[in-house]
XYZ file of C-alpha atoms in Angstrom:
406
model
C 20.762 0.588 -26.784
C 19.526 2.407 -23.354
C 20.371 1.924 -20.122
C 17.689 -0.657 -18.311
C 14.654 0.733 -16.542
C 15.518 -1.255 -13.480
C 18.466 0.348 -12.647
C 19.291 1.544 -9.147
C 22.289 4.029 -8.955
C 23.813 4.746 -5.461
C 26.875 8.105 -6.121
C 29.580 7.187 -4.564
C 31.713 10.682 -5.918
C 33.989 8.890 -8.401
C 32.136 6.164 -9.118
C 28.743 3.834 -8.825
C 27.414 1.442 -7.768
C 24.659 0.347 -9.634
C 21.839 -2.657 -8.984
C 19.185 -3.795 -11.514
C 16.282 -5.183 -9.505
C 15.587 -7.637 -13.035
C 18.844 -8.909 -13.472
C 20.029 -8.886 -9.710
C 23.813 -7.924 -10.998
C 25.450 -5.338 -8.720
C 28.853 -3.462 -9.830
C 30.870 -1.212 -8.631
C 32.052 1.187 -11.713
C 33.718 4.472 -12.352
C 31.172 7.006 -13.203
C 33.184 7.817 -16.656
C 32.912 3.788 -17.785
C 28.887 4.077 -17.098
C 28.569 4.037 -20.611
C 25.794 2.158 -23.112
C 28.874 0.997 -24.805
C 30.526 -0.837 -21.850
C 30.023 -4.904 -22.504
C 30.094 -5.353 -18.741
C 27.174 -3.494 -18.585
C 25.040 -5.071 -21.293
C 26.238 -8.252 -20.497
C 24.841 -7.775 -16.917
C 21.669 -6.179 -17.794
C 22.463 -2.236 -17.320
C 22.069 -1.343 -20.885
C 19.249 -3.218 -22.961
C 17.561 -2.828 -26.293
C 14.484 -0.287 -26.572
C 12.105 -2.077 -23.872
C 13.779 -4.861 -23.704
C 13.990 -5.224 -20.140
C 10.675 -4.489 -19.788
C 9.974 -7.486 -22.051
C 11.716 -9.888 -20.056
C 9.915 -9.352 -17.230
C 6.810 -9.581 -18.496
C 7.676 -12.682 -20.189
C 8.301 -14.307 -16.635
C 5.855 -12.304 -15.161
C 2.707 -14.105 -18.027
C 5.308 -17.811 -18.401
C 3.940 -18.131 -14.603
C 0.512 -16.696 -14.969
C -0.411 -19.206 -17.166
C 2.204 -22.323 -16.161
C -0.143 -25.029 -14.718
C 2.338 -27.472 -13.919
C 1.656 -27.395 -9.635
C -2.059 -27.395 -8.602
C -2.448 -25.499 -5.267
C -6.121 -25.495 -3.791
C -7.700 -23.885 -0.964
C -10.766 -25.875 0.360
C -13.494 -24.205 2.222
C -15.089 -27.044 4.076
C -17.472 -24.214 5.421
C -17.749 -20.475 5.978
C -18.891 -20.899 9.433
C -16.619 -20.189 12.161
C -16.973 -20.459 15.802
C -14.920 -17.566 16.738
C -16.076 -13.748 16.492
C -12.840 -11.968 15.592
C -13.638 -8.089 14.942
C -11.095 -7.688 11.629
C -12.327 -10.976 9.728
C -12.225 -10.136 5.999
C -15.188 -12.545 5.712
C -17.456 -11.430 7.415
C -19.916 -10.256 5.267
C -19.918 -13.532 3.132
C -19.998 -16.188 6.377
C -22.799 -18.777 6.162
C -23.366 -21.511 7.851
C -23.193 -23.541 4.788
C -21.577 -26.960 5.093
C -19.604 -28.568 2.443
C -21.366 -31.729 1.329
C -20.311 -34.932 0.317
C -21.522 -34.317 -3.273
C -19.196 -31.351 -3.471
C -16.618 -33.321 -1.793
C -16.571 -36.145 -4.706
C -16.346 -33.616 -6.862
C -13.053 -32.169 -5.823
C -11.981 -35.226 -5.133
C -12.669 -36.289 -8.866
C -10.767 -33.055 -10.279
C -7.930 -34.037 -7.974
C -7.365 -37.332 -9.190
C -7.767 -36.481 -12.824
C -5.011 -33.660 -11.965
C -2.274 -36.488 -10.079
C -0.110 -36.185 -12.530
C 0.669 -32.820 -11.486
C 2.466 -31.476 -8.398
C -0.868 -30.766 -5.815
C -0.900 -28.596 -2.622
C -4.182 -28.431 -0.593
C -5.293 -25.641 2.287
C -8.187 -26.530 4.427
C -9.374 -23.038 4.890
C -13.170 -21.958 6.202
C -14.679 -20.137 8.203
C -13.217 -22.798 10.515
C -12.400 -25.478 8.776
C -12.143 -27.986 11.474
C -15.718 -27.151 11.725
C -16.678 -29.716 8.908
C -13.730 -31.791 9.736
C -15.576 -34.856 8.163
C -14.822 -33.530 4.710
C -11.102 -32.868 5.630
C -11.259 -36.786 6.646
C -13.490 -37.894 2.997
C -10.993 -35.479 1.151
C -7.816 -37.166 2.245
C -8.816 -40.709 2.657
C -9.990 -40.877 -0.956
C -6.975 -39.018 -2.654
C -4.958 -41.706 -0.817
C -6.968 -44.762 -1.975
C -6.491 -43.505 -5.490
C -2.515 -43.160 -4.774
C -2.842 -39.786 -5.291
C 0.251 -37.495 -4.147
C -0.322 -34.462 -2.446
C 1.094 -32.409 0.342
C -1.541 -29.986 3.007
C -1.633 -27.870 5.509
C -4.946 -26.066 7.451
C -5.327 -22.651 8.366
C -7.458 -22.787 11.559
C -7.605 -20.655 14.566
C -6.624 -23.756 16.971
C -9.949 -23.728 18.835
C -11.098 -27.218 17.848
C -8.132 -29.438 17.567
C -9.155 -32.604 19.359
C -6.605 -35.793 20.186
C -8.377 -38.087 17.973
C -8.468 -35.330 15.114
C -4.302 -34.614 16.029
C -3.873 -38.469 15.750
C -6.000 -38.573 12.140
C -4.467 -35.536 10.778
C -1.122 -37.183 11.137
C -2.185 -39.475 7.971
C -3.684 -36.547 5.703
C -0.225 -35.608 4.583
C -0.709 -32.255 6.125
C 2.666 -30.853 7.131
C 1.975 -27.791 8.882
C -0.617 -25.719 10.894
C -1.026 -22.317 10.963
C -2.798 -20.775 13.981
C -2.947 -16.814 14.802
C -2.317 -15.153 17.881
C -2.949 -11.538 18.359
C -0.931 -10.728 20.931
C -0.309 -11.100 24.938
C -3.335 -13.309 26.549
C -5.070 -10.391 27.264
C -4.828 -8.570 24.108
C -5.340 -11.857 21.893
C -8.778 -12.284 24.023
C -10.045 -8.889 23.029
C -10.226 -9.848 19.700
C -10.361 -13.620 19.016
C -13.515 -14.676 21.417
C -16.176 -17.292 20.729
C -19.796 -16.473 20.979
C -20.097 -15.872 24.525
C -17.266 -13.097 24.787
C -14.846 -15.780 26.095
C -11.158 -15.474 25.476
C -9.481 -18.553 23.613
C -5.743 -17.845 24.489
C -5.056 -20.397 26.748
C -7.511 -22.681 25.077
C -5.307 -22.455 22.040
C -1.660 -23.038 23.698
C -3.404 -26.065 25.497
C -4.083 -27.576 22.011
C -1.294 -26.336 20.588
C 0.788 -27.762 23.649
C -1.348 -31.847 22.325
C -0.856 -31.140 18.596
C 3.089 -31.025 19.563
C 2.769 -33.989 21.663
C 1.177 -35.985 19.368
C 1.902 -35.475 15.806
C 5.108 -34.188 13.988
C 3.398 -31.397 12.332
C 4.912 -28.578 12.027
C 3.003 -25.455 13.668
C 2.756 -21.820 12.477
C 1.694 -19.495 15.069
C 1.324 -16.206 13.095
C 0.794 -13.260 15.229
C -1.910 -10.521 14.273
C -0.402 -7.045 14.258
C -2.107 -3.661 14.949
C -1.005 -0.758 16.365
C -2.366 -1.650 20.131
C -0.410 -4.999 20.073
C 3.081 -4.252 18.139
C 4.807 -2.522 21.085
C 4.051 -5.911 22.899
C 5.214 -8.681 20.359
C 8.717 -9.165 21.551
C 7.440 -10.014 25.088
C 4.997 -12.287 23.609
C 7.751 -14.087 21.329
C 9.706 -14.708 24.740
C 6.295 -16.095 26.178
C 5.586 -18.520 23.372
C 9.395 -19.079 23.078
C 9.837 -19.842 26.572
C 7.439 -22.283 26.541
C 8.258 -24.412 23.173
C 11.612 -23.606 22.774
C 12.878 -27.189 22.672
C 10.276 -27.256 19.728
C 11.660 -23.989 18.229
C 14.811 -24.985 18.282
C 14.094 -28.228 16.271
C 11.742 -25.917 13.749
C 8.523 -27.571 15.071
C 7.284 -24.468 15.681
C 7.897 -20.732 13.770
C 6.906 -18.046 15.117
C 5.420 -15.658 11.989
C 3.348 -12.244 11.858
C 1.502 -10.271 9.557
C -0.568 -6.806 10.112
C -3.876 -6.739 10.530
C -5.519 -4.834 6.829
C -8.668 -2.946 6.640
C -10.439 -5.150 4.581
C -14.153 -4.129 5.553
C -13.906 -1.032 7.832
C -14.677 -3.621 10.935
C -15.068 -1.223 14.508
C -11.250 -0.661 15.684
C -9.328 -0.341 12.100
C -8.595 2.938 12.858
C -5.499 0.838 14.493
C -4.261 -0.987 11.343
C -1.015 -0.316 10.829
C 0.277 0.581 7.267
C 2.894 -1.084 5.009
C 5.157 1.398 5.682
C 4.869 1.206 10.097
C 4.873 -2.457 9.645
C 8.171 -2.871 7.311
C 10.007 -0.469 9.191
C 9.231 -2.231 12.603
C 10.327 -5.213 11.215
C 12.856 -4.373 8.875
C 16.550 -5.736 9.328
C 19.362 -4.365 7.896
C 21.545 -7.628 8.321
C 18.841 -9.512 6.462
C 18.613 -6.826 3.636
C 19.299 -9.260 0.566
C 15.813 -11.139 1.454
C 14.267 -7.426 0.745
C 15.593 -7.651 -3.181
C 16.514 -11.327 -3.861
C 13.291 -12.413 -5.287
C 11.308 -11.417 -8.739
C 7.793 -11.124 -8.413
C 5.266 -13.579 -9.640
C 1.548 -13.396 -9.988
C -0.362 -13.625 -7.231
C -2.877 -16.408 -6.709
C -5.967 -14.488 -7.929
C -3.574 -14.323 -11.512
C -2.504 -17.226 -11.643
C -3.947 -20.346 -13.590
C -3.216 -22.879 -11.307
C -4.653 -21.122 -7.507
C -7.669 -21.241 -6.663
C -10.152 -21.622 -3.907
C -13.317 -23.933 -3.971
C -16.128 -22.216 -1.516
C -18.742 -25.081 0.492
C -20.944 -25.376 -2.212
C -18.521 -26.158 -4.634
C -18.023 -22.453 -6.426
C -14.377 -21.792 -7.239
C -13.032 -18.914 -6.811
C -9.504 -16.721 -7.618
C -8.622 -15.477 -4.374
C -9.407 -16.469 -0.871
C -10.658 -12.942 -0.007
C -13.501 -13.893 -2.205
C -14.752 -16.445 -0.432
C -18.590 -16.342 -0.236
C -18.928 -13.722 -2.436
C -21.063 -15.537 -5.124
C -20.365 -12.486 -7.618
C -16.810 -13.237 -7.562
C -17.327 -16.725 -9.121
C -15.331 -18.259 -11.896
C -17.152 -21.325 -12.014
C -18.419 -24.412 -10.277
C -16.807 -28.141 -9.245
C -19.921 -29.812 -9.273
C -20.562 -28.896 -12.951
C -16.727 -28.352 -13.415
C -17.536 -25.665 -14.972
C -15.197 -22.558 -15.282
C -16.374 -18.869 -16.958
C -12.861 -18.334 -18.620
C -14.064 -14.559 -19.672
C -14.259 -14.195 -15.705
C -10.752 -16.031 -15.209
C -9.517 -14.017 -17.846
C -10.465 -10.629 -16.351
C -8.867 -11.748 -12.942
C -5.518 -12.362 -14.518
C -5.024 -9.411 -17.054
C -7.683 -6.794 -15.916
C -5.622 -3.769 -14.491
C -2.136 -5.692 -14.775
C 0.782 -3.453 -14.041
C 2.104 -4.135 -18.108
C -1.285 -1.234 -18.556
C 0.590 1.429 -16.398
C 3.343 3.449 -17.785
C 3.974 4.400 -14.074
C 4.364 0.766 -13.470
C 6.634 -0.311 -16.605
C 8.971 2.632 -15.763
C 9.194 1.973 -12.287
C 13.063 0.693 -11.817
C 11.537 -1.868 -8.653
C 8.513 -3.340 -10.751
C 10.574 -6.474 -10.970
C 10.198 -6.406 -6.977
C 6.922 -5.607 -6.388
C 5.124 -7.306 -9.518
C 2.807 -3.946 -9.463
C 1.197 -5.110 -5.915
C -2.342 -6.395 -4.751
C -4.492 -6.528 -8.203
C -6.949 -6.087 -5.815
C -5.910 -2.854 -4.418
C -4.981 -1.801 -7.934
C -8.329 -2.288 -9.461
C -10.200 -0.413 -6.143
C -7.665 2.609 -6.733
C -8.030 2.824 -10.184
C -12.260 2.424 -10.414
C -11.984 5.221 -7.260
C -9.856 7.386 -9.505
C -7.062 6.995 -6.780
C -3.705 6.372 -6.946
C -2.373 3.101 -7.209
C -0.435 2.609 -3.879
C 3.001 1.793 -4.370
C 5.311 -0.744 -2.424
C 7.297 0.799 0.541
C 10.245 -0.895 -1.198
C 9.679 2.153 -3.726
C 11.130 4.539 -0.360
C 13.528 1.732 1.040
C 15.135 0.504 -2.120
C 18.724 2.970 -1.869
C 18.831 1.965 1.809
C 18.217 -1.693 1.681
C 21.046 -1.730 -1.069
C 23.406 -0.009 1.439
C 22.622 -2.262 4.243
C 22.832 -5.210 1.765
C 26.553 -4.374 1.138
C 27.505 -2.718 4.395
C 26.176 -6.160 5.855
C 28.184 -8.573 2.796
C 31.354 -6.766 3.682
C 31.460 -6.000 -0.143
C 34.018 -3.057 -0.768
């Protein structure tokens, strides 16, 4: 026996108190009972057989890698996009390819052969609402086959017509995700169409019909760099003042993420890192949400993600989009490369890395972005590790200063 790999000891002079990030069992012990002979212990996950932790982990980590039992798709109904955002991570693989109706039938066909399993669709682009005919094709004909299946679009809010609102309203779609990046001003800097006009207002003026005339949730998810951060609370209060009767009834959440430097656009010398974002964000009354979870694969992993490109080639992870290399296969031909889908989920997993296996929050972190990891290791760089690696001692102490737990 050995004590667990994923144990997190805070001294407290006579005694511990110890957290294992696999388990999620916290105790408070006397340092001279932290023993690999105390039951407590093993019973709670502190003191395992040679790797066994490590094993159990993995075990969850590869049962959902490979569990196909929920189908979630992402459908590019086209690359284009009417918008000329600085930061896109697609830009180099936009087109103005249009999804056809051949390719259409086609996912529609998978779909249907699939309804037996739990299904979860993303209209994604490029602007989706671009090609909103195939939204409409899509949805009508998974209903007249009595096919169940929940949706949602991610769209930047430009196009949203009354007649669309009204017809979306019957595509089971149950929420809409729109970004923001920042005060008017600062949003209009960076998410213009064509002719250098702003589309802040434009946006809140759909947003304000999509409210009025659906009950679809909305998501407005606010783009973070370091020239609008300082700024978000005022804009919360904004977009709070103005919907807060929606709010307040969840019709609308207020989200944010930070902007990544996916493709060295002009201006990321302003993207914020992990670290700047979590600690401008971070709340210590909140800290259990920081260490509650155990990390599954990621989309580009997992068997049953995946995104299907305009002209019908599937693909493992939205920022591959376009990017004909990146291929697994094709709907039209419904044909998949498994040696391709194969590499995606177990090339450069964190199960490779003795750094990873002994790291006591890999449970937490599932060994991060597979993405980044592959890019760091090919570049003979370091694989970046999760800030949670710094935080982990302090969220603990927040997590039990804030339960009250003696």
């Amino acid at each position: 026996m050995k004590y667990s790999r994923f144990n997190i000891l805070l001294d407290k002079g006579t005694y511990f108190l110890a957290y294992n990030t696999l388990s999620k069992a916290m105790v408070r012990i006397k340092k001279e009972d932290f023993s690999i002979e105390n039951s407590l212990l093993i019973d709670k996950g502190f003191v395992t057989a040679e790797d066994e932790d490590l094993k159990l982990y993995k075990y969850f980590y590869l049962s959902r890698l490979f569990d196909n039992k929920n189908i979630s798709v992402s459908i590019a109904t086209t690359m284009a996009c009417n918008l000329r955002c600085p930061y896109c991570f697609e830009e180099g693989n936009k087109s103005n390819e249009m999804m056809s109706e051949d390719v259409a039938e086609a996912i529609v066909k998978y779909l249907v052969a699939k309804r037996k399993h739990e299904i979860n669709v993303t209209w994604f682009g490029g602007e989706p609402l671009m090609n909103f005919k195939v939204i409409e094709k899509i949805s009508n004909s998974l209903k007249e086959h009595n096919v169940t299946f929940s949706a949602s679009i991610i769209t930047n809010g430009t196009l949203l017509t009354d007649d669309m609102i009204r017809k979306l309203t019957h595509f089971s779609i149950n929420s809409i995700q729109i970004t923001l990046d920042g005060e008017q001003e600062q949003h209009n800097a960076k998410r213009f169409f064509a002719n250098g006009k702003g589309t802040y207002l434009h946006i809140l003026e759909n947003v304000d019909n999509l409210l009025r005339l659906s009950d679809i949730r909305v998501v407005l998810k606010v783009n973070l760099d370091k020239d609008n951060i300082l700024s978000y609370e005022k804009l919360c209060k904004e977009i709070k003042k103005r919907y807060w009767d929606y709010i307040d009834k969840k019709r609308v959440i207020i989200s944010h993420n930070f902007v990544r430097n996916r493709n060295n656009f002009k201006g990321c010398e302003n993207c914020l890192s992990e670290e700047e974002y979590f600690d401008r964000f971070y709340d210590n009354n909140k800290a259990i949400n920081y260490i509650s979870n155990i990390a599954a694969p990621c989309p580009l992993r997992s068997r049953s993600d995946f995104a299907i490109g305009p002209d019908g080639n599937i693909y493992k992870c939205l920022e591959f989009l376009g990017n004909k290399k990146k291929t697994v296969g094709n709907i039209l031909s419904y044909d998949i490369n498994i040696k391709n889908q194969a590499c995606y989920a177990l090339d450069f997993i964190p199960f490779d890395d003795n750094k990873c296996c002994n790291c006591e929050i890999l449970p937490l972190c599932g060994g991060g972005c597979p993405i980044d990891r592959e890019s760091a290791i090919k570049q003979h760089q370091q694989v970046h590790c999760s800030v949670l690696k710094k935080r982990i001692r302090q969220i603990i102490e927040d997590f039990l200063n804030s339960s009250n737990i003696k």
